[in-house]
N, CA, C and O atoms as a DFTB+ gen file, in Angstrom:
628 C
 N C O
     1  1       0.667      -1.243       0.023
     2  2       0.153       0.055      -0.081
     3  2       0.879       1.337      -0.014
     4  3       1.741       1.517       0.846
     5  1       0.480       2.491      -1.131
     6  2       1.272       3.359      -0.601
     7  2       1.101       4.205       0.331
     8  3      -0.010       4.184       0.860
     9  1       2.124       5.223       0.843
    10  2       1.730       5.852       2.195
    11  2       2.475       7.133       1.579
    12  3       3.291       7.242       0.663
    13  1       1.914       7.993       2.382
    14  2       2.623       9.520       2.386
    15  2       2.009      10.393       3.681
    16  3       1.087      10.111       4.446
    17  1       2.819      11.474       3.626
    18  2       2.686      12.419       4.845
    19  2       1.431      13.034       4.707
    20  3       1.164      13.441       3.576
    21  1       0.521      13.212       5.676
    22  2      -0.746      13.921       5.728
    23  2      -0.507      15.421       5.289
    24  3      -1.318      16.101       4.660
    25  1       0.702      15.812       5.711
    26  2       1.136      17.075       5.089
    27  2       1.296      17.451       3.578
    28  3       1.218      18.530       2.990
    29  1       1.540      16.211       3.175
    30  2       1.785      16.076       1.527
    31  2       0.514      16.354       0.968
    32  3       0.499      17.003      -0.078
    33  1      -0.749      15.917       1.558
    34  2      -2.313      16.079       0.993
    35  2      -2.367      17.761       1.117
    36  3      -2.775      18.422       0.162
    37  1      -1.979      18.319       2.212
    38  2      -2.244      19.772       2.424
    39  2      -1.364      20.366       1.195
    40  3      -1.930      20.709       0.157
    41  1      -0.319      20.447       1.312
    42  2       0.852      20.851       0.584
    43  2       0.829      20.901      -0.729
    44  3       0.957      21.984      -1.299
    45  1       0.661      19.723      -1.425
    46  2       0.735      19.154      -2.678
    47  2      -0.315      18.223      -3.275
    48  3       0.029      17.144      -3.759
    49  1      -1.639      18.631      -3.250
    50  2      -3.026      17.816      -3.150
    51  2      -2.650      17.350      -4.761
    52  3      -2.644      16.131      -4.930
    53  1      -2.396      18.037      -5.733
    54  2      -2.317      17.523      -6.920
    55  2      -1.609      16.241      -6.989
    56  3      -2.223      15.202      -7.233
    57  1       0.103      16.276      -6.713
    58  2       0.813      14.999      -6.590
    59  2      -0.022      13.965      -5.425
    60  3      -0.225      12.822      -5.833
    61  1      -0.395      14.210      -4.358
    62  2      -0.911      13.352      -3.616
    63  2      -2.487      12.718      -4.188
    64  3      -2.919      11.660      -3.730
    65  1      -3.107      13.367      -5.037
    66  2      -4.123      12.246      -5.881
    67  2      -3.706      11.686      -6.898
    68  3      -4.161      10.615      -7.299
    69  1      -2.680      12.397      -7.522
    70  2      -1.991      11.674      -8.457
    71  2      -1.242      10.096      -8.083
    72  3      -1.258       9.109      -8.818
    73  1      -0.672      10.199      -6.870
    74  2      -0.373       9.066      -6.357
    75  2      -1.317       7.952      -6.179
    76  3      -1.143       6.756      -6.413
    77  1      -2.508       8.663      -5.651
    78  2      -3.975       7.712      -5.292
    79  2      -4.288       6.984      -6.709
    80  3      -4.458       5.784      -6.929
    81  1      -4.310       7.992      -7.523
    82  2      -5.031       7.335      -9.401
    83  2      -3.756       6.531      -9.625
    84  3      -4.134       5.533     -10.241
    85  1      -2.641       6.465      -9.469
    86  2      -1.560       5.479      -9.796
    87  2      -1.418       4.355      -8.927
    88  3      -0.814       3.360      -9.327
    89  1      -1.913       4.407      -7.769
    90  2      -1.941       3.315      -6.911
    91  2      -2.750       1.935      -7.419
    92  3      -3.819       1.856      -8.025
    93  1      -1.846       0.875      -6.950
    94  2      -2.325      -0.465      -7.368
    95  2      -3.610      -0.698      -6.842
    96  3      -4.529      -1.262      -7.438
    97  1      -3.641      -0.142      -5.458
    98  2      -4.737      -0.354      -4.638
    99  2      -5.986       0.347      -4.469
   100  3      -6.992       0.034      -3.832
   101  1      -5.663       1.565      -5.310
   102  2      -6.741       2.970      -5.501
   103  2      -6.611       3.355      -3.892
   104  3      -7.515       4.062      -3.446
   105  1      -5.685       2.995      -3.099
   106  2      -5.532       3.787      -1.667
   107  2      -4.318       4.184      -1.500
   108  3      -3.344       3.610      -1.987
   109  1      -4.267       5.402      -0.655
   110  2      -2.807       5.882      -0.008
   111  2      -3.012       6.216       1.535
   112  3      -4.002       6.853       1.894
   113  1      -2.325       5.897       2.183
   114  2      -2.291       5.923       3.949
   115  2      -1.839       7.083       4.178
   116  3      -0.895       7.428       3.467
   117  1      -2.231       7.845       4.992
   118  2      -1.790       9.137       5.234
   119  2      -1.229       9.121       6.422
   120  3      -2.069       8.904       7.295
   121  1       0.139       9.299       6.935
   122  2       0.439       9.203       8.163
   123  2       0.451      10.626       8.748
   124  3       0.992      11.563       8.162
   125  1      -0.138      10.732       9.863
   126  2       0.026      11.506      10.701
   127  2       0.935      11.922      11.824
   128  3       1.280      10.866      12.355
   129  1       1.432      12.815      12.381
   130  2       2.346      12.957      13.261
   131  2       1.962      12.887      14.740
   132  3       0.802      13.251      14.928
   133  1       2.623      12.518      15.833
   134  2       1.963      12.513      17.129
   135  2       1.034      11.094      17.245
   136  3       1.136       9.976      16.738
   137  1       0.185      11.660      18.073
   138  2      -0.960      10.654      18.632
   139  2      -2.074      10.621      17.485
   140  3      -2.717       9.579      17.606
   141  1      -2.410      11.196      16.692
   142  2      -3.047      11.190      15.819
   143  2      -2.930       9.793      14.793
   144  3      -1.925       9.342      14.245
   145  1      -4.312       9.309      14.756
   146  2      -4.438       7.916      14.032
   147  2      -4.243       8.429      12.327
   148  3      -4.614       9.525      11.908
   149  1      -3.682       7.529      11.627
   150  2      -3.562       7.494      10.574
   151  2      -4.785       7.469       9.536
   152  3      -5.791       6.795       9.761
   153  1      -4.635       8.215       8.436
   154  2      -6.110       8.594       7.868
   155  2      -5.793       7.646       6.510
   156  3      -4.631       7.544       6.117
   157  1      -7.003       6.893       5.752
   158  2      -6.661       6.285       4.320
   159  2      -7.539       7.173       3.522
   160  3      -8.650       7.618       3.809
   161  1      -6.911       7.316       2.606
   162  2      -7.619       8.131       1.252
   163  2      -7.869       7.051       0.341
   164  3      -7.085       6.103       0.326
   165  1      -8.933       7.080      -0.474
   166  2      -9.214       5.938      -1.396
   167  2     -10.292       6.573      -2.056
   168  3     -11.007       7.479      -1.629
   169  1     -10.329       5.912      -3.304
   170  2     -11.555       6.146      -4.403
   171  2     -12.910       5.792      -3.890
   172  3     -13.096       4.781      -3.213
   173  1     -13.890       6.661      -4.228
   174  2     -15.436       6.063      -4.023
   175  2     -15.473       4.749      -4.548
   176  3     -15.987       3.850      -3.883
   177  1     -14.864       4.479      -5.949
   178  2     -15.334       3.172      -6.519
   179  2     -14.736       2.097      -5.297
   180  3     -15.424       1.320      -4.635
   181  1     -13.618       2.248      -5.232
   182  2     -13.069       1.056      -4.092
   183  2     -13.767       1.162      -3.021
   184  3     -13.823       0.093      -2.414
   185  1     -14.419       2.156      -2.450
   186  2     -15.214       2.003      -0.900
   187  2     -16.595       1.376      -1.442
   188  3     -17.166       0.584      -0.694
   189  1     -17.078       1.626      -2.490
   190  2     -18.049       1.240      -2.870
   191  2     -18.215      -0.314      -3.378
   192  3     -19.199      -1.048      -3.279
   193  1     -16.855      -0.586      -3.987
   194  2     -16.763      -2.123      -3.788
   195  2     -16.926      -2.840      -2.635
   196  3     -17.806      -3.669      -2.406
   197  1     -15.790      -2.385      -1.722
   198  2     -15.388      -2.866      -0.322
   199  2     -16.940      -3.241       0.395
   200  3     -17.301      -4.324       0.855
   201  1     -17.694      -1.967       0.315
   202  2     -19.265      -2.104       1.184
   203  2     -19.941      -3.186       0.523
   204  3     -20.620      -3.940       1.219
   205  1     -19.856      -3.380      -0.748
   206  2     -20.671      -4.545      -1.360
   207  2     -20.125      -5.848      -0.824
   208  3     -20.717      -6.882      -0.513
   209  1     -18.881      -5.542      -0.796
   210  2     -18.668      -7.279      -0.387
   211  2     -18.806      -7.417       1.059
   212  3     -19.011      -8.561       1.466
   213  1     -18.725      -6.354       2.020
   214  2     -19.084      -6.680       3.341
   215  2     -20.388      -6.934       3.568
   216  3     -20.739      -7.625       4.524
   217  1     -21.270      -6.382       2.680
   218  2     -22.929      -6.509       2.605
   219  2     -23.124      -7.815       2.162
   220  3     -23.989      -8.465       2.749
   221  1     -22.452      -8.388       1.172
   222  2     -22.613      -9.686       0.837
   223  2     -22.196     -10.868       1.790
   224  3     -22.869     -11.872       2.029
   225  1     -20.986     -10.558       2.273
   226  2     -20.551     -11.652       3.291
   227  2     -21.156     -11.431       4.540
   228  3     -20.790     -12.272       5.361
   229  1     -21.971     -10.582       4.991
   230  2     -22.993     -10.386       6.009
   231  2     -24.461     -11.150       5.923
   232  3     -25.194     -11.650       6.776
   233  1     -24.531     -11.014       4.610
   234  2     -25.901     -11.882       4.097
   235  2     -25.651     -13.092       4.078
   236  3     -26.316     -13.826       4.808
   237  1     -24.558     -13.675       3.186
   238  2     -24.017     -14.879       3.669
   239  2     -24.278     -15.513       4.984
   240  3     -25.200     -16.278       5.267
   241  1     -23.036     -14.944       5.970
   242  2     -23.109     -15.589       7.035
   243  2     -24.291     -15.533       7.795
   244  3     -24.553     -16.446       8.578
   245  1     -24.959     -14.661       7.666
   246  2     -26.376     -14.459       8.372
   247  2     -27.309     -15.735       7.755
   248  3     -27.990     -16.390       8.544
   249  1     -27.306     -16.025       6.447
   250  2     -28.084     -16.967       6.321
   251  2     -27.582     -18.232       6.472
   252  3     -28.396     -19.129       6.693
   253  1     -26.143     -18.561       6.384
   254  2     -25.609     -19.634       6.732
   255  2     -25.902     -20.111       8.398
   256  3     -26.229     -21.241       8.763
   257  1     -25.723     -19.125       9.110
   258  2     -26.044     -19.357      10.539
   259  2     -27.633     -19.029      11.348
   260  3     -27.939     -19.067      12.540
   261  1     -28.507     -18.675      10.003
   262  2     -29.667     -18.291      10.327
   263  2     -30.217     -19.724      11.358
   264  3     -30.344     -19.579      12.574
   265  1     -30.422     -20.690      10.860
   266  2     -30.582     -21.996      11.605
   267  2     -29.725     -22.305      12.436
   268  3     -29.303     -23.310      11.863
   269  1     -29.065     -22.223      13.443
   270  2     -28.114     -22.762      14.049
   271  2     -28.473     -24.325      14.445
   272  3     -27.573     -25.150      14.600
   273  1     -29.624     -24.600      14.568
   274  2     -30.177     -26.073      14.966
   275  2     -29.324     -27.154      14.102
   276  3     -28.841     -28.217      14.495
   277  1     -29.279     -26.535      12.737
   278  2     -28.563     -27.388      11.711
   279  2     -27.481     -27.571      11.823
   280  3     -27.025     -28.364      11.000
   281  1     -26.647     -27.076      12.683
   282  2     -25.280     -27.205      13.189
   283  2     -24.933     -28.402      14.300
   284  3     -25.467     -28.242      15.398
   285  1     -24.341     -29.238      14.180
   286  2     -24.034     -30.124      15.279
   287  2     -23.079     -29.088      16.389
   288  3     -22.546     -28.050      15.996
   289  1     -22.992     -29.573      17.767
   290  2     -22.445     -28.464      18.345
   291  2     -20.561     -28.824      18.160
   292  3     -19.728     -28.019      18.577
   293  1     -20.241     -29.917      17.596
   294  2     -19.003     -30.069      17.244
   295  2     -18.702     -29.418      15.812
   296  3     -17.522     -29.128      15.617
   297  1     -19.540     -29.173      14.869
   298  2     -19.324     -28.258      13.681
   299  2     -19.049     -26.654      14.131
   300  3     -18.132     -25.884      13.846
   301  1     -19.994     -26.533      14.781
   302  2     -20.143     -24.884      15.226
   303  2     -19.226     -24.880      16.170
   304  3     -19.189     -23.688      16.475
   305  1     -18.622     -25.311      16.695
   306  2     -17.637     -25.040      17.632
   307  2     -16.140     -25.202      16.779
   308  3     -15.196     -24.551      17.227
   309  1     -15.969     -25.843      15.865
   310  2     -14.894     -26.075      14.712
   311  2     -14.996     -24.584      13.872
   312  3     -14.023     -23.843      13.733
   313  1     -16.036     -24.361      13.466
   314  2     -15.704     -22.822      12.909
   315  2     -15.473     -21.661      13.668
   316  3     -14.669     -20.809      13.293
   317  1     -16.362     -21.530      15.096
   318  2     -16.001     -20.749      15.637
   319  2     -14.760     -20.230      16.424
   320  3     -14.460     -19.053      16.623
   321  1     -13.999     -21.526      16.893
   322  2     -12.929     -21.768      17.484
   323  2     -11.572     -21.369      16.181
   324  3     -10.422     -20.960      16.338
   325  1     -12.173     -21.631      15.225
   326  2     -10.977     -21.244      14.030
   327  2     -11.012     -19.965      13.786
   328  3     -10.007     -19.390      13.367
   329  1     -12.041     -19.394      13.985
   330  2     -12.065     -17.819      13.775
   331  2     -11.910     -17.200      14.899
   332  3     -11.379     -16.119      14.644
   333  1     -12.140     -17.342      16.292
   334  2     -12.212     -16.887      17.377
   335  2     -11.364     -18.229      18.461
   336  3     -12.030     -18.971      19.183
   337  1     -10.269     -18.284      18.392
   338  2      -9.733     -19.225      19.370
   339  2     -10.245     -19.026      20.779
   340  3     -10.545     -20.020      21.442
   341  1     -10.366     -17.791      21.290
   342  2     -10.998     -17.607      22.906
   343  2     -12.145     -18.143      23.125
   344  3     -12.358     -18.414      24.307
   345  1     -13.281     -18.485      22.094
   346  2     -14.207     -18.992      22.156
   347  2     -14.602     -20.313      22.597
   348  3     -15.730     -20.673      22.934
   349  1     -13.420     -21.061      22.549
   350  2     -13.154     -22.534      23.093
   351  2     -13.313     -22.685      24.628
   352  3     -13.442     -23.756      25.222
   353  1     -13.278     -21.177      25.299
   354  2     -13.844     -21.264      26.410
   355  2     -15.340     -21.217      26.898
   356  3     -15.842     -21.651      27.935
   357  1     -15.817     -20.650      25.977
   358  2     -17.859     -20.597      25.933
   359  2     -18.227     -21.940      26.136
   360  3     -17.546     -22.839      25.643
   361  1     -19.323     -22.196      26.870
   362  2     -19.924     -23.649      26.830
   363  2     -20.927     -23.768      25.524
   364  3     -21.142     -22.754      24.859
   365  1     -21.495     -24.942      25.194
   366  2     -22.039     -25.001      23.972
   367  2     -23.350     -24.094      23.699
   368  3     -23.647     -23.832      22.534
   369  1     -24.083     -23.644      24.705
   370  2     -25.420     -23.145      24.509
   371  2     -24.542     -21.239      24.516
   372  3     -25.081     -20.340      23.871
   373  1     -23.466     -21.023      25.181
   374  2     -23.169     -19.774      24.906
   375  2     -22.767     -19.501      23.601
   376  3     -23.192     -18.601      22.876
   377  1     -21.759     -20.499      23.303
   378  2     -21.316     -20.661      21.761
   379  2     -22.474     -20.425      20.395
   380  3     -22.291     -19.772      19.368
   381  1     -23.314     -20.968      20.689
   382  2     -24.632     -20.643      19.898
   383  2     -25.378     -19.495      20.027
   384  3     -26.049     -19.128      19.063
   385  1     -25.378     -18.832      21.101
   386  2     -25.851     -17.628      21.345
   387  2     -24.951     -16.565      20.634
   388  3     -25.498     -15.635      20.043
   389  1     -23.564     -16.673      20.670
   390  2     -22.700     -15.576      20.393
   391  2     -22.597     -15.900      19.005
   392  3     -22.370     -14.856      18.393
   393  1     -22.667     -16.971      18.167
   394  2     -22.849     -17.169      16.569
   395  2     -23.978     -16.595      16.515
   396  3     -23.839     -15.732      15.649
   397  1     -25.188     -16.539      16.979
   398  2     -26.431     -15.857      16.374
   399  2     -26.313     -14.624      16.412
   400  3     -26.589     -13.954      15.417
   401  1     -25.824     -13.985      17.709
   402  2     -25.813     -12.700      17.820
   403  2     -25.114     -12.047      16.889
   404  3     -25.574     -11.073      16.294
   405  1     -23.899     -12.544      16.678
   406  2     -22.729     -12.166      15.642
   407  2     -23.169     -12.120      14.448
   408  3     -22.859     -11.174      13.723
   409  1     -24.002     -13.163      14.000
   410  2     -24.590     -13.195      12.529
   411  2     -25.606     -11.892      12.474
   412  3     -25.548     -10.973      11.657
   413  1     -26.407     -12.025      13.387
   414  2     -27.591     -10.766      13.080
   415  2     -26.870      -9.598      13.183
   416  3     -27.283      -8.725      12.419
   417  1     -25.843      -9.256      13.933
   418  2     -25.213      -7.831      14.309
   419  2     -24.489      -7.610      13.013
   420  3     -24.471      -6.496      12.489
   421  1     -23.942      -8.569      12.533
   422  2     -22.752      -8.271      11.162
   423  2     -23.920      -7.762      10.015
   424  3     -23.771      -6.716       9.383
   425  1     -24.962      -8.552       9.863
   426  2     -26.110      -8.340       8.951
   427  2     -26.537      -6.837       9.235
   428  3     -26.274      -6.089       8.293
   429  1     -27.069      -6.303      10.205
   430  2     -27.591      -4.932      10.408
   431  2     -26.466      -4.023      10.518
   432  3     -26.723      -2.820      10.580
   433  1     -25.237      -4.418      10.553
   434  2     -24.523      -3.384      10.921
   435  2     -23.784      -3.065       9.363
   436  3     -23.044      -2.110       9.130
   437  1     -24.136      -3.968       8.532
   438  2     -23.379      -3.717       7.254
   439  2     -24.496      -3.092       6.455
   440  3     -24.294      -2.306       5.530
   441  1     -25.602      -3.460       6.835
   442  2     -26.802      -2.157       6.602
   443  2     -26.792      -0.959       6.682
   444  3     -27.211      -0.206       5.803
   445  1     -26.248      -0.578       7.887
   446  2     -26.221       0.590       8.089
   447  2     -24.975       1.312       7.822
   448  3     -24.887       2.512       8.080
   449  1     -23.890       0.560       7.257
   450  2     -22.499       0.733       6.655
   451  2     -21.728       1.281       8.144
   452  3     -21.061       2.316       8.131
   453  1     -21.859       0.679       9.078
   454  2     -21.106       0.885      10.480
   455  2     -20.627      -0.400      10.929
   456  3     -21.491      -1.210      11.264
   457  1     -19.464      -0.729      10.999
   458  2     -19.393      -2.040      11.640
   459  2     -19.067      -1.985      13.028
   460  3     -18.907      -3.030      13.659
   461  1     -18.923      -0.545      13.713
   462  2     -18.710      -0.788      15.081
   463  2     -19.373      -1.437      16.215
   464  3     -18.983      -1.582      17.373
   465  1     -20.775      -1.901      15.468
   466  2     -21.447      -2.794      16.556
   467  2     -20.942      -4.519      16.701
   468  3     -21.120      -5.303      17.633
   469  1     -20.329      -4.687      15.513
   470  2     -19.728      -5.954      15.276
   471  2     -18.424      -5.959      16.208
   472  3     -18.078      -7.080      16.582
   473  1     -17.662      -4.892      16.631
   474  2     -16.405      -5.073      17.314
   475  2     -17.048      -5.249      18.831
   476  3     -16.574      -5.980      19.701
   477  1     -18.410      -4.296      18.978
   478  2     -19.132      -4.690      20.503
   479  2     -19.299      -5.947      20.861
   480  3     -18.848      -6.486      21.872
   481  1     -19.994      -6.449      19.970
   482  2     -20.372      -7.735      20.248
   483  2     -19.144      -8.860      20.325
   484  3     -19.228      -9.696      21.224
   485  1     -18.261      -8.901      19.618
   486  2     -17.086      -9.646      19.552
   487  2     -16.159      -9.511      21.097
   488  3     -15.548     -10.373      21.728
   489  1     -16.350      -8.178      21.335
   490  2     -15.624      -7.696      22.574
   491  2     -16.064      -8.379      23.812
   492  3     -15.329      -8.887      24.658
   493  1     -17.729      -8.310      23.809
   494  2     -18.415      -8.654      24.950
   495  2     -18.154     -10.055      24.946
   496  3     -17.659     -10.522      25.972
   497  1     -18.351     -10.682      24.156
   498  2     -17.968     -12.218      24.215
   499  2     -16.781     -12.543      24.696
   500  3     -16.752     -13.283      25.679
   501  1     -15.806     -12.165      24.237
   502  2     -14.355     -12.276      24.308
   503  2     -14.322     -12.039      25.866
   504  3     -13.482     -12.683      26.495
   505  1     -15.031     -11.303      26.452
   506  2     -14.827     -10.477      28.059
   507  2     -15.403     -11.690      28.717
   508  3     -14.858     -12.114      29.736
   509  1     -16.606     -12.369      28.156
   510  2     -17.169     -13.363      28.964
   511  2     -16.174     -14.813      28.921
   512  3     -16.245     -15.665      29.807
   513  1     -15.270     -14.914      27.756
   514  2     -14.828     -16.018      27.740
   515  2     -13.611     -15.859      28.416
   516  3     -13.032     -16.917      28.662
   517  1     -12.996     -14.697      28.832
   518  2     -11.845     -14.652      29.469
   519  2     -12.282     -14.897      30.890
   520  3     -11.471     -15.568      31.529
   521  1     -13.463     -14.487      31.605
   522  2     -14.236     -14.670      32.800
   523  2     -13.929     -16.405      32.946
   524  3     -13.154     -16.948      33.734
   525  1     -14.827     -17.062      31.890
   526  2     -14.883     -18.597      31.884
   527  2     -13.605     -19.428      32.034
   528  3     -13.457     -20.493      32.634
   529  1     -12.648     -18.640      31.301
   530  2     -11.310     -19.377      31.400
   531  2     -10.525     -19.202      32.900
   532  3      -9.519     -19.868      33.147
   533  1     -10.954     -18.473      33.633
   534  2     -10.181     -18.038      34.850
   535  2     -11.168     -18.910      36.118
   536  3     -12.155     -18.237      36.414
   537  1     -11.100     -19.946      36.718
   538  2     -11.936     -20.510      37.563
   539  2     -12.288     -19.699      38.826
   540  3     -13.368     -19.652      39.415
   541  1     -10.960     -18.979      39.149
   542  2     -10.876     -18.038      40.385
   543  2     -12.103     -17.089      40.057
   544  3     -12.938     -16.935      40.948
   545  1     -12.241     -16.562      39.070
   546  2     -12.955     -15.606      38.349
   547  2     -14.661     -15.972      38.370
   548  3     -15.619     -15.387      38.875
   549  1     -14.549     -17.059      37.675
   550  2     -15.998     -17.893      38.018
   551  2     -16.325     -17.894      39.341
   552  3     -17.297     -17.247      39.730
   553  1     -15.660     -18.519      40.075
   554  2     -16.146     -18.629      41.477
   555  2     -16.798     -17.340      42.183
   556  3     -17.888     -17.299      42.754
   557  1     -15.665     -16.059      41.969
   558  2     -16.168     -15.131      42.329
   559  2     -17.310     -14.564      42.185
   560  3     -18.058     -14.357      43.141
   561  1     -17.597     -14.229      40.921
   562  2     -18.807     -13.728      40.040
   563  2     -19.710     -14.731      40.146
   564  3     -20.808     -14.177      40.211
   565  1     -19.830     -15.765      40.193
   566  2     -21.021     -16.759      40.734
   567  2     -21.381     -17.153      42.160
   568  3     -22.379     -17.810      42.454
   569  1     -20.548     -16.727      42.949
   570  2     -21.157     -16.888      44.273
   571  2     -22.082     -15.823      44.933
   572  3     -22.118     -14.658      44.537
   573  1     -22.836     -16.307      45.978
   574  2     -24.063     -15.303      46.384
   575  2     -23.520     -14.080      46.658
   576  3     -22.347     -14.167      47.021
   577  1     -24.043     -12.759      46.603
   578  2     -22.881     -11.468      47.052
   579  2     -23.850     -11.100      48.187
   580  3     -23.677     -10.038      48.784
   581  1     -24.832     -11.898      48.507
   582  2     -25.220     -11.570      50.207
   583  2     -26.293     -10.538      50.095
   584  3     -26.547     -10.087      48.978
   585  1     -26.921     -10.136      51.103
   586  2     -28.242      -9.294      51.125
   587  2     -27.493      -7.680      52.022
   588  3     -27.008      -7.680      53.153
   589  1     -27.581      -6.831      51.368
   590  2     -26.892      -5.613      52.244
   591  2     -28.050      -4.965      52.474
   592  3     -27.767      -3.770      52.552
   593  1     -29.263      -5.135      52.631
   594  2     -30.408      -4.298      53.468
   595  2     -30.992      -3.636      52.462
   596  3     -30.839      -3.881      51.265
   597  1     -31.756      -2.681      53.004
   598  2     -32.664      -1.867      52.334
   599  2     -31.878      -0.735      51.767
   600  3     -31.025      -0.163      52.446
   601  1     -32.152      -0.390      50.508
   602  2     -31.476       0.721      49.908
   603  2     -32.696       2.085      49.955
   604  3     -33.891       2.056      49.663
   605  1     -32.047       2.948      50.324
   606  2     -33.201       4.060      50.537
   607  2     -33.252       4.870      49.202
   608  3     -32.274       4.898      48.455
   609  1     -34.466       5.558      48.907
   610  2     -34.437       5.992      47.407
   611  2     -33.382       7.092      47.276
   612  3     -32.828       7.513      48.293
   613  1     -33.102       7.541      46.151
   614  2     -32.148       8.616      46.202
   615  2     -32.930      10.128      46.787
   616  3     -34.106      10.359      46.505
   617  1     -32.149      11.020      47.568
   618  2     -33.202      11.826      48.055
   619  2     -33.911      11.732      49.400
   620  3     -34.207      12.744      50.035
   621  1     -34.188      10.449      49.839
   622  2     -34.432      10.051      50.719
   623  2     -33.756      10.395      52.246
   624  3     -32.531      10.284      52.289
   625  1     -34.433      10.795      53.481
   626  2     -33.504      10.982      54.602
   627  2     -33.087       9.753      54.898
   628  3     -32.283       9.577      55.814
């Protein structure tokens, strides 16, 4: 992938855009100084192609996983752990729930052209797997917390 400094886009826009046009990938990474995240400059055509691919993959995945009962536990576990190795710490019911939630979220997020919700779902299930992977954490989080008495309403004397 071609790269250039963000300042080149500001100072030499024609040269930078010529580099974009000449790029094999139709994309240029714009490096930014400091802690700012780099930016990607791409053509509308490339963006639209990538969005179409994501939307197609989302529909395909959602349709494949629509009837999770068609998958045996072994089949589902093989596919999910190949994609998310940490998912091996989820039990079979949780793994099915994760697969269903993931498929639905991917399809909805692709329709919105915003994949951020997919990251949220994956992160939440990964956090659950981290808990299940640690027996001490499971014990602490599943033991009765006890009764701490009556809680007064906010503003009550």
